[in-house]
CSV table of C-alpha atoms in Angstrom, one decimal:
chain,number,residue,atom,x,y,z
A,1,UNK,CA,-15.8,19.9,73.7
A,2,UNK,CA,-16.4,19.5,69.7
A,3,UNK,CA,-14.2,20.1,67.1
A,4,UNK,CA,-15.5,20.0,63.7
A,5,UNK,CA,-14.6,18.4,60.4
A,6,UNK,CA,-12.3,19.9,57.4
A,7,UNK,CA,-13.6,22.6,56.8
A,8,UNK,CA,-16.0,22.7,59.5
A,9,UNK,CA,-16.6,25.5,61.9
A,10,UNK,CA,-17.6,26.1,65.6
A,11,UNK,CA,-20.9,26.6,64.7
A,12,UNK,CA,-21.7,23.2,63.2
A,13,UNK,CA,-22.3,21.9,66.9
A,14,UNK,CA,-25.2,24.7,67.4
A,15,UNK,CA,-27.9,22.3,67.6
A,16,UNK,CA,-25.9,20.3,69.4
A,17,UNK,CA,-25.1,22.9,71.8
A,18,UNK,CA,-28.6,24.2,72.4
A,19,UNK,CA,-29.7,20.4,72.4
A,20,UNK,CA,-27.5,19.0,75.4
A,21,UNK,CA,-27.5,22.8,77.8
A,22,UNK,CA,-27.9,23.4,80.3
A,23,UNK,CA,-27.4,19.0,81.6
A,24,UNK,CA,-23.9,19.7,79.7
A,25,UNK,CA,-21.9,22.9,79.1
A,26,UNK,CA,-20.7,22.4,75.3
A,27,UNK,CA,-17.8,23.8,73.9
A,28,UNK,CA,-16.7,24.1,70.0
A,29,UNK,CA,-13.4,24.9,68.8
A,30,UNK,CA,-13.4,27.4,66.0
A,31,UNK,CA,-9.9,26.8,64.0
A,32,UNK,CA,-8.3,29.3,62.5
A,33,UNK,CA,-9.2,30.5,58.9
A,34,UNK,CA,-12.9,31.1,59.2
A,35,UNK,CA,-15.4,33.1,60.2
A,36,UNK,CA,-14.5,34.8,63.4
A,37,UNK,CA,-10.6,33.7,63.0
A,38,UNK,CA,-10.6,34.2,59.6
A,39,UNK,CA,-7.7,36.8,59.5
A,40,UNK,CA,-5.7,34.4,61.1
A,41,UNK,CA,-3.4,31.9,59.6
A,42,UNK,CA,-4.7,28.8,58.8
A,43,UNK,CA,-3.0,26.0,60.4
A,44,UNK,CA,-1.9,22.9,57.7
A,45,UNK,CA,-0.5,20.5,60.2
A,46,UNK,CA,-2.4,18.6,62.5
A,47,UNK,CA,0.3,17.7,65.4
A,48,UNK,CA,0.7,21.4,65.0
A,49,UNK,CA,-3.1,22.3,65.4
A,50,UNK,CA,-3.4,19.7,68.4
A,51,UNK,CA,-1.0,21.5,70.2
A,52,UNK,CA,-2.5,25.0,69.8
A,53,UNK,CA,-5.7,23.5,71.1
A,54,UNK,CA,-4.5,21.7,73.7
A,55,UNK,CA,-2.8,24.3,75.0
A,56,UNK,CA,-5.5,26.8,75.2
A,57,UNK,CA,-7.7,24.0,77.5
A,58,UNK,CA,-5.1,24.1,79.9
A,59,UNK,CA,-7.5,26.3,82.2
A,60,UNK,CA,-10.2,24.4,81.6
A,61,UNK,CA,-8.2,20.7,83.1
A,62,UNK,CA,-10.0,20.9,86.6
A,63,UNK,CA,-13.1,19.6,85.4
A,64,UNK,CA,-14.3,16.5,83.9
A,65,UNK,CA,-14.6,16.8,80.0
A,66,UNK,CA,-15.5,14.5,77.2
A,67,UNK,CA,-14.6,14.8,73.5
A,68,UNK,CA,-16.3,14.4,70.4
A,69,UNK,CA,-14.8,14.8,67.3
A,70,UNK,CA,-16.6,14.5,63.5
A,71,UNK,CA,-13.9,13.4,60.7
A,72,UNK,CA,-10.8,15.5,61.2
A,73,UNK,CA,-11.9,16.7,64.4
A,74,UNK,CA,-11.8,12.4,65.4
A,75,UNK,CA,-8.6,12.5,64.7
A,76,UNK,CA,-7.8,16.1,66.8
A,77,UNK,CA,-9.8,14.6,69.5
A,78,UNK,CA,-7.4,11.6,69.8
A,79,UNK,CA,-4.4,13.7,70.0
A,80,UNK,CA,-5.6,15.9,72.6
A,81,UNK,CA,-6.5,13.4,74.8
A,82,UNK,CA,-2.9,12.0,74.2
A,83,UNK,CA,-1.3,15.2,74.6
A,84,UNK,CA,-3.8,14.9,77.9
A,85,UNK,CA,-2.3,11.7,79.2
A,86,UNK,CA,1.2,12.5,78.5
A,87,UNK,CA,1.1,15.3,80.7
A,88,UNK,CA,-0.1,13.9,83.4
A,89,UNK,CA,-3.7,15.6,83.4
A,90,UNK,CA,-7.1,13.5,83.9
A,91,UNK,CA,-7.8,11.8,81.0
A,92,UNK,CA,-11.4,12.7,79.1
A,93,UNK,CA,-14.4,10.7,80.8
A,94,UNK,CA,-15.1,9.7,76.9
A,95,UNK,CA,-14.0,10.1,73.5
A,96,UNK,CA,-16.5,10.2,71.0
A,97,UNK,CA,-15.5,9.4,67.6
A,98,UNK,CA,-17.4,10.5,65.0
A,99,UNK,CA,-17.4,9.6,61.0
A,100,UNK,CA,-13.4,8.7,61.0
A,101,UNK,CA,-11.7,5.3,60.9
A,102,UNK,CA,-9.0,4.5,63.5
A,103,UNK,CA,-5.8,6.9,63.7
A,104,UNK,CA,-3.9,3.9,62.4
A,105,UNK,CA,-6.1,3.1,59.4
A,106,UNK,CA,-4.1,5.2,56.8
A,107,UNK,CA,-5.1,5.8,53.5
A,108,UNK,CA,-3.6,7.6,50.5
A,109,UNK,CA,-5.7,10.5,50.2
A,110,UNK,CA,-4.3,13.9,48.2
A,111,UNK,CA,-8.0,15.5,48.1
A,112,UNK,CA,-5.3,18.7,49.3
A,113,UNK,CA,-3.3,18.5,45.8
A,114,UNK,CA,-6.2,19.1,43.6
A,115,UNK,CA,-8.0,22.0,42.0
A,116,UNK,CA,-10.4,23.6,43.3
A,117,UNK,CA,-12.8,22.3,41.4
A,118,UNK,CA,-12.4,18.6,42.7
A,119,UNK,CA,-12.0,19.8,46.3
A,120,UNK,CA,-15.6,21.5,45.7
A,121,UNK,CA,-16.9,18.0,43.8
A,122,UNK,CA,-15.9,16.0,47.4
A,123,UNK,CA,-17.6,18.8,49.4
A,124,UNK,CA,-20.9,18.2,47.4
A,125,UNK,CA,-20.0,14.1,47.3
A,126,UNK,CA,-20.1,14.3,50.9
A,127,UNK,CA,-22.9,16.4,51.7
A,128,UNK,CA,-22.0,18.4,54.6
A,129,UNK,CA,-21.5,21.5,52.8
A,130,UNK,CA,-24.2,24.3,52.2
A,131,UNK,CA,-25.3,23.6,49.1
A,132,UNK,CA,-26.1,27.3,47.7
A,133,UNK,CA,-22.6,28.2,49.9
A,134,UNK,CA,-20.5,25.9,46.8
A,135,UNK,CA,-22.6,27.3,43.9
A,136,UNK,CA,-21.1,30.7,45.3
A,137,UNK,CA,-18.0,31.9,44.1
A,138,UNK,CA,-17.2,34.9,46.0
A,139,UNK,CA,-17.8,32.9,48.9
A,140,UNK,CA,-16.0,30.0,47.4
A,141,UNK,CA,-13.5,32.4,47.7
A,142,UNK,CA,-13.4,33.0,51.1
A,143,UNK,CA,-13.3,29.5,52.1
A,144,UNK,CA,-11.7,27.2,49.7
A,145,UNK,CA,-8.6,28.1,51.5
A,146,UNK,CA,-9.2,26.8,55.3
A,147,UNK,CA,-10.7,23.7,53.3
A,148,UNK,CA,-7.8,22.8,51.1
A,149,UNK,CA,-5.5,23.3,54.5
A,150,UNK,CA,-7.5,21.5,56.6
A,151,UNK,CA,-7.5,18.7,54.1
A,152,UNK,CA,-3.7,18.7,54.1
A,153,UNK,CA,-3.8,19.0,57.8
A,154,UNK,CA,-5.8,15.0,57.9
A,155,UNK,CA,-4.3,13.8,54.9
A,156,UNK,CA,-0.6,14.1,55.8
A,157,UNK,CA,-1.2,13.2,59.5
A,158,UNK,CA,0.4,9.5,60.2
A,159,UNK,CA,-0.4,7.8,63.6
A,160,UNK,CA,2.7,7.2,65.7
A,161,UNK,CA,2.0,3.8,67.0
A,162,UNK,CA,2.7,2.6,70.5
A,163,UNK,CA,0.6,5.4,72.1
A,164,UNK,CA,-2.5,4.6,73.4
A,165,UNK,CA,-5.7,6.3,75.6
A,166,UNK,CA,-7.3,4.6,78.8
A,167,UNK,CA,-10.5,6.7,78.2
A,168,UNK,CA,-13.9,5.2,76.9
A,169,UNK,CA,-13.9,5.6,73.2
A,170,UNK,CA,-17.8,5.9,71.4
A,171,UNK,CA,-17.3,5.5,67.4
A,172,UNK,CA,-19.9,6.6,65.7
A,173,UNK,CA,-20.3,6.0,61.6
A,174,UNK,CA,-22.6,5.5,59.2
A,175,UNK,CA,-23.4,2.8,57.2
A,176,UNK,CA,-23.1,4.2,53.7
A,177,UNK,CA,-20.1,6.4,54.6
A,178,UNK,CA,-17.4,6.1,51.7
A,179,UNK,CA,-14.4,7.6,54.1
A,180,UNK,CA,-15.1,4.5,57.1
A,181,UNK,CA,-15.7,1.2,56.9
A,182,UNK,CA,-16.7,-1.2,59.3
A,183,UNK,CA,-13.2,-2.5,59.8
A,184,UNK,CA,-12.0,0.9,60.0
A,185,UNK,CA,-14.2,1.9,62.5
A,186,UNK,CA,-13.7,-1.4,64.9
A,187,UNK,CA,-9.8,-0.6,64.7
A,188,UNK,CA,-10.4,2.2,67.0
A,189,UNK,CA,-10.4,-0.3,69.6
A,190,UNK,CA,-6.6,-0.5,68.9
A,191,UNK,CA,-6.3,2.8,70.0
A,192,UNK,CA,-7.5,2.4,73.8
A,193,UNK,CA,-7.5,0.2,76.6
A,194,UNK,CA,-10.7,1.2,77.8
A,195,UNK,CA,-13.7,0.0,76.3
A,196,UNK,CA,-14.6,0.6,72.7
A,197,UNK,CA,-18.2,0.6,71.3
A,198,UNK,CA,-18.9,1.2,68.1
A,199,UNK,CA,-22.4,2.8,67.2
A,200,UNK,CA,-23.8,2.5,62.9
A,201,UNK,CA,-26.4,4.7,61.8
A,202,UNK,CA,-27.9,5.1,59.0
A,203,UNK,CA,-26.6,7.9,56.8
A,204,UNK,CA,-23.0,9.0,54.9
A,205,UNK,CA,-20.5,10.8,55.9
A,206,UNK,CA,-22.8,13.4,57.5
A,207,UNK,CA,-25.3,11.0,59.1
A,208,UNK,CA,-25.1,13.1,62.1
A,209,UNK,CA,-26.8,15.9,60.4
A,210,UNK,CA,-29.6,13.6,59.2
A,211,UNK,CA,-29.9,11.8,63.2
A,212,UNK,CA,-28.9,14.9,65.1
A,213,UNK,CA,-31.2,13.9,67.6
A,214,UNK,CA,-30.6,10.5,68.1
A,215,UNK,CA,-27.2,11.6,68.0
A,216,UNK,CA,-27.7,13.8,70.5
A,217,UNK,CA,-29.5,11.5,72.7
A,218,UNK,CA,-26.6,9.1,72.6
A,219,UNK,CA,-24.0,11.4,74.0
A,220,UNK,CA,-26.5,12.7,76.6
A,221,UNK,CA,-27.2,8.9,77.6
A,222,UNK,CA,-23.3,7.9,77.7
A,223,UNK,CA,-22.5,11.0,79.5
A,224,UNK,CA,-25.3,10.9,82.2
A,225,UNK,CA,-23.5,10.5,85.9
A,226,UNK,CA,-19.9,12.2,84.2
């Protein structure tokens, strides 16, 4: 199952999805807010947003699933998987981790507080925004506000320490990316007692648009036998 960044929508994992079926049957979360679910609240809180997801996989818990999760969605991964554990159900067979530093690696970010026009400038920093989509207005319109809440969502989450996974944990990051660094990327083996691997590439924050394939290859390779 994949669940996007902030601002990020279900069908950012399309190549992805067409990529890995019919060896894996991917899912993608679509929060609320956008595109399909637009007319639905958007959801500022990310214990809050866990839960809503969690609970809507609770019919999908008799069969082995891993999770990968890109920035915000890292973090939402992480939580499922402990809402997972804490209620007794099988844990994922792997967690991948993808362009976030460890749960417990806090730092002061109010990216949420600003105007818009600085929340658009970080979109364009970090490259994983349509380009011609930011230059937009009416469609600036439409979006800006599952962005800024989603931003709230991973910048007012805190890690509540002492809770930890026994699943495999894949970190993924990229070697120029200004939201991870290397330290804050090794800290996710704090977060497991399984093992931790951590896997650079080269790239930003979106090096997984620029690798797709390699990226792709690697979950197919660590989820081969699953």
């Amino acid at each position: 199952m994949c669940l996007p960044h902030a601002g990020g929508s279900a069908s950012f994992f399309f190549p992805v999805s067409k990529a890995l079926t019919p060896a894996v049957e991917v899912l993608a979360v679509q929060y609320p807010g956008r595109q399909d679910r637009r007319h639905e609240a958007n959801i500022a809180d990310l214990p809050e947003l866990a839960d809503r997801i969690f609970a809507a996989l609770r019919g999908l818990d008799d069969r082995p699933m891993a999770l990968f999760g890109h920035s915000m969605g890292a973090v939402l991964a992480y939580e499922i998987a402990l809402r997972a554990r804490d209620a007794g159900l099988p844990s994922p067979v792997r967690l991948f981790a993808s362009g976030r530093r460890a749960p417990s690696r806090h730092r002061d970010e109010r990216v949420h507080l600003e105007p818009d026009a600085r929340i658009v400038a970080e979109l364009r920093m970090l490259s994983g925004t349509n380009a011609a989509m930011l230059a937009d207005p009416e469609v600036l319109d439409m979006i800006m506000p599952a962005v800024r809440s989603d931003y709230r969502a991973v910048e007012t989450y805190r890690h509540e320490p002492g809770r930890t996974l026994d699943c495999p944990v894949t970190v993924l990051t990229g070697d120029s990316d200004p939201r991870v660094s290397p330290d804050e990327a090794e800290a996710w083996t704090e977060h497991t007692t399984g093992p931790t691997e951590v896997e650079v590439l080269p790239g930003g924050h979106f090096f997984l648009v620029e690798h797709s394939a390699r990226v792709v290859r690697l979950v197919a390779d660590k989820l081969k036998g699953q």
